[in-house]
Coordinates of C-alpha atoms and ligand atoms in Angstrom, one line a residue:
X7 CA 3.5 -19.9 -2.8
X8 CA 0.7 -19.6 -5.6
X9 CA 1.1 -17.8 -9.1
X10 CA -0.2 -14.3 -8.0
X11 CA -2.6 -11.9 -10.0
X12 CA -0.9 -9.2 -11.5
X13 CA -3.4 -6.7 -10.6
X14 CA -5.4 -6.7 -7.3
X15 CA -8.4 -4.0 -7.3
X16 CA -8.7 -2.6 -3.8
X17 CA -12.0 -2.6 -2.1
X18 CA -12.2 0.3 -0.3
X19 CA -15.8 0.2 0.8
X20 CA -17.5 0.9 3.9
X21 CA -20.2 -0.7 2.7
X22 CA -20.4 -4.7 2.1
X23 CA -23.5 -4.9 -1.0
X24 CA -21.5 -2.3 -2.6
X25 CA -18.3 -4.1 -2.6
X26 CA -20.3 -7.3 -3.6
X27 CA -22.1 -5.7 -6.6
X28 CA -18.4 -3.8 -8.1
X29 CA -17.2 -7.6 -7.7
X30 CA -19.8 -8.4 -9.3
X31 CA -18.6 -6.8 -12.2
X32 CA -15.3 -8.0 -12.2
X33 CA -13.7 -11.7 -13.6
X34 CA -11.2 -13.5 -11.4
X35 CA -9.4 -14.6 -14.5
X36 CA -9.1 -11.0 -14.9
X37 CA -8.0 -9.4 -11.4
X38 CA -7.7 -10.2 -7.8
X39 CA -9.1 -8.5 -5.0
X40 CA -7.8 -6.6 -2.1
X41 CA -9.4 -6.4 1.1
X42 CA -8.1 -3.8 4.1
X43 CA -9.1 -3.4 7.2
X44 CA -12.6 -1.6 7.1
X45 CA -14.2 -3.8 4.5
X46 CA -12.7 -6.4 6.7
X47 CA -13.7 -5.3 10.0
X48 CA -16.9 -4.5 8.6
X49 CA -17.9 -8.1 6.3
X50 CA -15.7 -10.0 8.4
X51 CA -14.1 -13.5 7.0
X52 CA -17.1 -14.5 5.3
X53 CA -17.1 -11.9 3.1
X54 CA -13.3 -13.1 1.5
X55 CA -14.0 -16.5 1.9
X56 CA -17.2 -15.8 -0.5
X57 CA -14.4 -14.1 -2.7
X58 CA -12.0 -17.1 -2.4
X59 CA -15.1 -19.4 -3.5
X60 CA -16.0 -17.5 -6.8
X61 CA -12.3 -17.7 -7.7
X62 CA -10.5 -14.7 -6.9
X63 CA -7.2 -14.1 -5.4
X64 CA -7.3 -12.1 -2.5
X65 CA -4.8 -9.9 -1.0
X66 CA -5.9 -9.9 2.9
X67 CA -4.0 -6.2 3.8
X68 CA -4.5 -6.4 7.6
X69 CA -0.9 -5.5 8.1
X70 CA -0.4 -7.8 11.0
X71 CA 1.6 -5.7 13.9
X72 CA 1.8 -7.7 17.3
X73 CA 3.6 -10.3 19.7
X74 CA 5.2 -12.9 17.2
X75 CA 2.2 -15.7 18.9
X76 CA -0.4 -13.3 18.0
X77 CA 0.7 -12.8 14.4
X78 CA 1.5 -16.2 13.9
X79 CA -2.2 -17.4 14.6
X80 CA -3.3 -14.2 12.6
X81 CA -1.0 -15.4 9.2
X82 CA -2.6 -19.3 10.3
X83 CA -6.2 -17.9 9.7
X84 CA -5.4 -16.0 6.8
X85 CA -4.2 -19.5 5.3
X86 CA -7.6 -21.0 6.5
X87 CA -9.0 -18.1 4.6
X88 CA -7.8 -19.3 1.3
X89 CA -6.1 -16.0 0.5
X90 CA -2.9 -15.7 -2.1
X91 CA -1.3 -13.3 0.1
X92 CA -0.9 -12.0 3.6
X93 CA 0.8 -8.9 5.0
X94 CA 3.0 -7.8 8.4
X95 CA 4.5 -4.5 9.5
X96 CA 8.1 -5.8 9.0
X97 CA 8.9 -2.9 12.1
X98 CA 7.3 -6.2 14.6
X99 CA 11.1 -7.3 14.5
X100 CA 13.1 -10.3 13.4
X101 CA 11.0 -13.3 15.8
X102 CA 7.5 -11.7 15.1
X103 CA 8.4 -11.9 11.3
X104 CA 10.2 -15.5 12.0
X105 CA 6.6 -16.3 13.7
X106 CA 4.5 -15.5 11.0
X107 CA 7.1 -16.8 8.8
X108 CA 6.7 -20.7 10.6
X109 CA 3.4 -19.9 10.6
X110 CA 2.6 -19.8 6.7
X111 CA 3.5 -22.7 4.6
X112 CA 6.0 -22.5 2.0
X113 CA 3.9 -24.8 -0.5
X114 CA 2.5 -24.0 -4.1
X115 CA -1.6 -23.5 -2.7
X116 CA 0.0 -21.1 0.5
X117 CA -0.2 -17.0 0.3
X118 CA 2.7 -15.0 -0.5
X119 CA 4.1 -13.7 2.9
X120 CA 5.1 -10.4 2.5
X121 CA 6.1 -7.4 4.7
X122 CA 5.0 -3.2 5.2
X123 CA 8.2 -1.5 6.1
X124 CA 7.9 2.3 5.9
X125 CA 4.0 3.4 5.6
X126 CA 4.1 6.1 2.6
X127 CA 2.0 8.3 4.7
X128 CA 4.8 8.8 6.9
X129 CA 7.8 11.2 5.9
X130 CA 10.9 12.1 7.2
X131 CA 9.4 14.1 9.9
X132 CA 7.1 11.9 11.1
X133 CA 9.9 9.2 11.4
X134 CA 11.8 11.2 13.7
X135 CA 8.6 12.0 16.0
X136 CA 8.8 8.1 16.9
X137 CA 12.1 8.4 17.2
X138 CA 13.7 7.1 13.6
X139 CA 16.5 9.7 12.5
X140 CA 18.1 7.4 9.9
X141 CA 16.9 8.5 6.4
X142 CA 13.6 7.0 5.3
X143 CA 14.7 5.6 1.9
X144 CA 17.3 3.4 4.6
X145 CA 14.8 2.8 7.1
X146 CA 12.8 0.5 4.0
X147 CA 16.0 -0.7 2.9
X148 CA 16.5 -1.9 6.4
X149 CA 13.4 -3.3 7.2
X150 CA 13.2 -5.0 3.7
X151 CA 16.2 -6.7 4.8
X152 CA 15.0 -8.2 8.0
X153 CA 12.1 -9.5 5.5
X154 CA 14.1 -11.0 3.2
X155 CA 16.4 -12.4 6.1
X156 CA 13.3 -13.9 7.7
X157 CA 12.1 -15.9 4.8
X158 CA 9.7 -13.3 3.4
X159 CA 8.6 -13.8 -0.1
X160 CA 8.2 -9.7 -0.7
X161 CA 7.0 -6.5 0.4
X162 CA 4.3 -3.8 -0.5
X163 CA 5.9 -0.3 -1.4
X164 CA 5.3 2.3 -3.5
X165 CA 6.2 1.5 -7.2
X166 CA 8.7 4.3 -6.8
X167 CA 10.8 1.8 -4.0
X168 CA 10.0 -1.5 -6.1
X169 CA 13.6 -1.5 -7.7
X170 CA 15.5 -0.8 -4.9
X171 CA 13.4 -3.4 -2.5
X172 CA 13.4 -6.3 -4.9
X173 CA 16.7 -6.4 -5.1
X174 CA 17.3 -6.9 -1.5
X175 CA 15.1 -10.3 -1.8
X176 CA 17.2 -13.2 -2.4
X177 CA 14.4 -15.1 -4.2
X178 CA 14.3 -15.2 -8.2
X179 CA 10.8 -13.6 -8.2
X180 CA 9.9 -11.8 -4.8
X181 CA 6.6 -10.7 -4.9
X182 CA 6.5 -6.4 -5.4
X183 CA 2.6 -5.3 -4.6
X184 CA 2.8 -1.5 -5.5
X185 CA -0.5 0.6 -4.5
X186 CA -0.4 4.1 -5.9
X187 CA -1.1 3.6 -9.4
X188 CA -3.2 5.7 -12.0
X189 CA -3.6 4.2 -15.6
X190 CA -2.7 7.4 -17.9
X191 CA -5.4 9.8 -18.0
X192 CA -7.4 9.1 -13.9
X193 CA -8.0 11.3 -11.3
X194 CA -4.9 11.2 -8.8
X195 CA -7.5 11.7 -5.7
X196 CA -5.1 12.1 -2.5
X197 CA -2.3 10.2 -4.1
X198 CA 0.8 12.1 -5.4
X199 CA 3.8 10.5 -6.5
X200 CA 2.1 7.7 -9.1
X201 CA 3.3 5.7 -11.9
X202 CA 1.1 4.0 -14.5
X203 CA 0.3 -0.3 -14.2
X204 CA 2.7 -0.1 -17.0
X205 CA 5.6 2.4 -15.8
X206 CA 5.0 0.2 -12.2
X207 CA 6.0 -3.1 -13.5
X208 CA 8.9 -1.9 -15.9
X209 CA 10.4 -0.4 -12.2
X210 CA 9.8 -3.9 -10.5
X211 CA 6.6 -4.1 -9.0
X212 CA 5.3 -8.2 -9.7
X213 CA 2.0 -6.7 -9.1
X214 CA -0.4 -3.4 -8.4
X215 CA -3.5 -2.1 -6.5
X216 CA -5.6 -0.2 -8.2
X217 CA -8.9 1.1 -5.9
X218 CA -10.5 4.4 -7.3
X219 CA -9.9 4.4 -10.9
X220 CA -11.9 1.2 -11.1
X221 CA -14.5 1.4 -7.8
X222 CA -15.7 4.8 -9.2
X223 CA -15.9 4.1 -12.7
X224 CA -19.0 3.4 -14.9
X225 CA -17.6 0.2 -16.5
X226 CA -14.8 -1.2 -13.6
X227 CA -14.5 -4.5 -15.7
X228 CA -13.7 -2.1 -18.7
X229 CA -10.8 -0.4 -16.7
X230 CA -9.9 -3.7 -15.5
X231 CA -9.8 -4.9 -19.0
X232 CA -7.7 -2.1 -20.2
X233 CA -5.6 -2.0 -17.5
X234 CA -4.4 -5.8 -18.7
X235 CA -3.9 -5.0 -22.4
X236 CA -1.6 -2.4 -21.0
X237 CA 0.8 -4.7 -19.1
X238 CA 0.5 -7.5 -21.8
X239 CA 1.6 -5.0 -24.4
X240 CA 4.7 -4.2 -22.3
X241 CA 5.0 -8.3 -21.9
X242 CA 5.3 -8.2 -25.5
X243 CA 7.5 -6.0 -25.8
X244 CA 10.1 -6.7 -23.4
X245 CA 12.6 -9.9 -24.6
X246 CA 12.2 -13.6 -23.6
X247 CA 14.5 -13.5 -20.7
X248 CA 12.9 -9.9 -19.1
X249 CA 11.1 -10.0 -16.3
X250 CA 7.3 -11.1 -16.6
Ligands
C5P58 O1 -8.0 4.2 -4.7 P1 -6.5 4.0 -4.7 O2 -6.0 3.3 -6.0 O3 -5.7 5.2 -4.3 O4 -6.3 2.9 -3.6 C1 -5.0 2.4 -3.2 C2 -5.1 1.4 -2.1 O5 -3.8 1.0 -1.7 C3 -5.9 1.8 -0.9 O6 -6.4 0.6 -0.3 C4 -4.8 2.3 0.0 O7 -5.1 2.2 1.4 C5 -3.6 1.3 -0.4 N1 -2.3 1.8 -0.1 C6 -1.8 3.0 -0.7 N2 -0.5 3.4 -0.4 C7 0.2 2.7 0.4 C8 -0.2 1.5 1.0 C9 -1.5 1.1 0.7 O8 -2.5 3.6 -1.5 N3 1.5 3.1 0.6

């Protein structure tokens, strides 16, 4: 599995020259790139392999959800993508994780593999209505599990779940991706329960998405930039043998 960027801006746009001109802005040494399912469907694999060319790390978020075959060959053309990491709904079961597990290589230049449990647009409630009545905080435990028992080299949660999750993973440094996040001082927009870049990685995320707060802003490479001094000045802060 590659090193992984500790900040991946999500590109949430419907439109393909607008996600090309914020990137634009931005410096791979500087921030990675995430690309979900409607750029995606939209730009297609030519759009992130431009991405991969000019240097960035890309987060392909297709959540893959589907016979293990199917999301095997889906994981082998993420890897053909050049991407640094690749998701699955770890609620496809033990052999569709297994698949996709056999399907991406566990060598330095391959994408982190890492699992969706609960979505955080689904409560309790909503759990129960597809028939789920074990409390949701388990349910992610339980599905983080299976991950980790699979092979998986993380999950993305909310930063709230990041401490709890990463300690299920057996591997020194599982990789924590933690959307939700709001440097001090943005507009929430529809999110509600956020934590800064900084208060994310002191509760165990190894990494965060950021979309709005840098998509909408004036000078996106200047939020990216501060963004960065934020989580090197908790680096510096915390001692040699805390978490990086
Ligand atoms: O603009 P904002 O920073 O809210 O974007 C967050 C990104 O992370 C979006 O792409 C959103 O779909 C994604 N995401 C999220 N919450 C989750 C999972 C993914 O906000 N639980």
């Amino acid at each position: 599995m590659a090193k992984q960027s500790r900040l991946y801006v999500a590109l949430d746009f419907a439109d393909v020259l607008q996600a090309e001109a914020l990137v634009a802005h931005l410096n791979p040494g500087e921030c990675g790139l995430k690309v979900g399912k409607e750029l995606f469907t939209r730009a297609g694999p030519g759009l992130v392999q431009r991405f991969v060319a000019q240097g960035f790390d890309v987060f392909l978020d297709l959540k893959f959800h589907d016979i293990p075959h199917t999301v095997a060959q889906a994981c082998r053309a993420a890897c053909d993508l050049g991407v640094r990491v690749v998701n699955v709904h770890a609620f496809g079961g033990r052999a569709m994780l297994a698949a996709a597990r056999r399907a991406v290589p566990q060598t330095l230049d391959a994408p982190a593999l890492i699992a969706v449990t609960v979505l955080t647009s689904m409560d309790q409630a909503a759990l129960v209505e597809v028939g789920i009545t074990r409390p949701l905080a388990e349910q992610a435990q339980l599905l983080a599990r299976l991950a980790n028992d699979e092979g998986l080299d993380g999950v993305v949660c909310s930063a709230w779940e990041a401490a709890a999750l990463r300690q299920i993973f057996i591997q020194a440094e599982p990789v924590i991706i933690t959307p939700g996040i709001r440097p001090a001082g943005s507009a929430l927009d529809d999110q509600s329960r956020v934590m800064t870049p900084l208060e994310a990685m002191a509760a165990g995320a190894s990494a965060i998405v950021v979309g709005r707060p840098i998509t909408r802003a004036v000078h996106p490479a200047d939020v990216v930039r501060s963004i960065m001094a934020s989580l090197t000045e908790q680096n510096s802060r915390l001692s040699p043998n805390a978490r990086q």
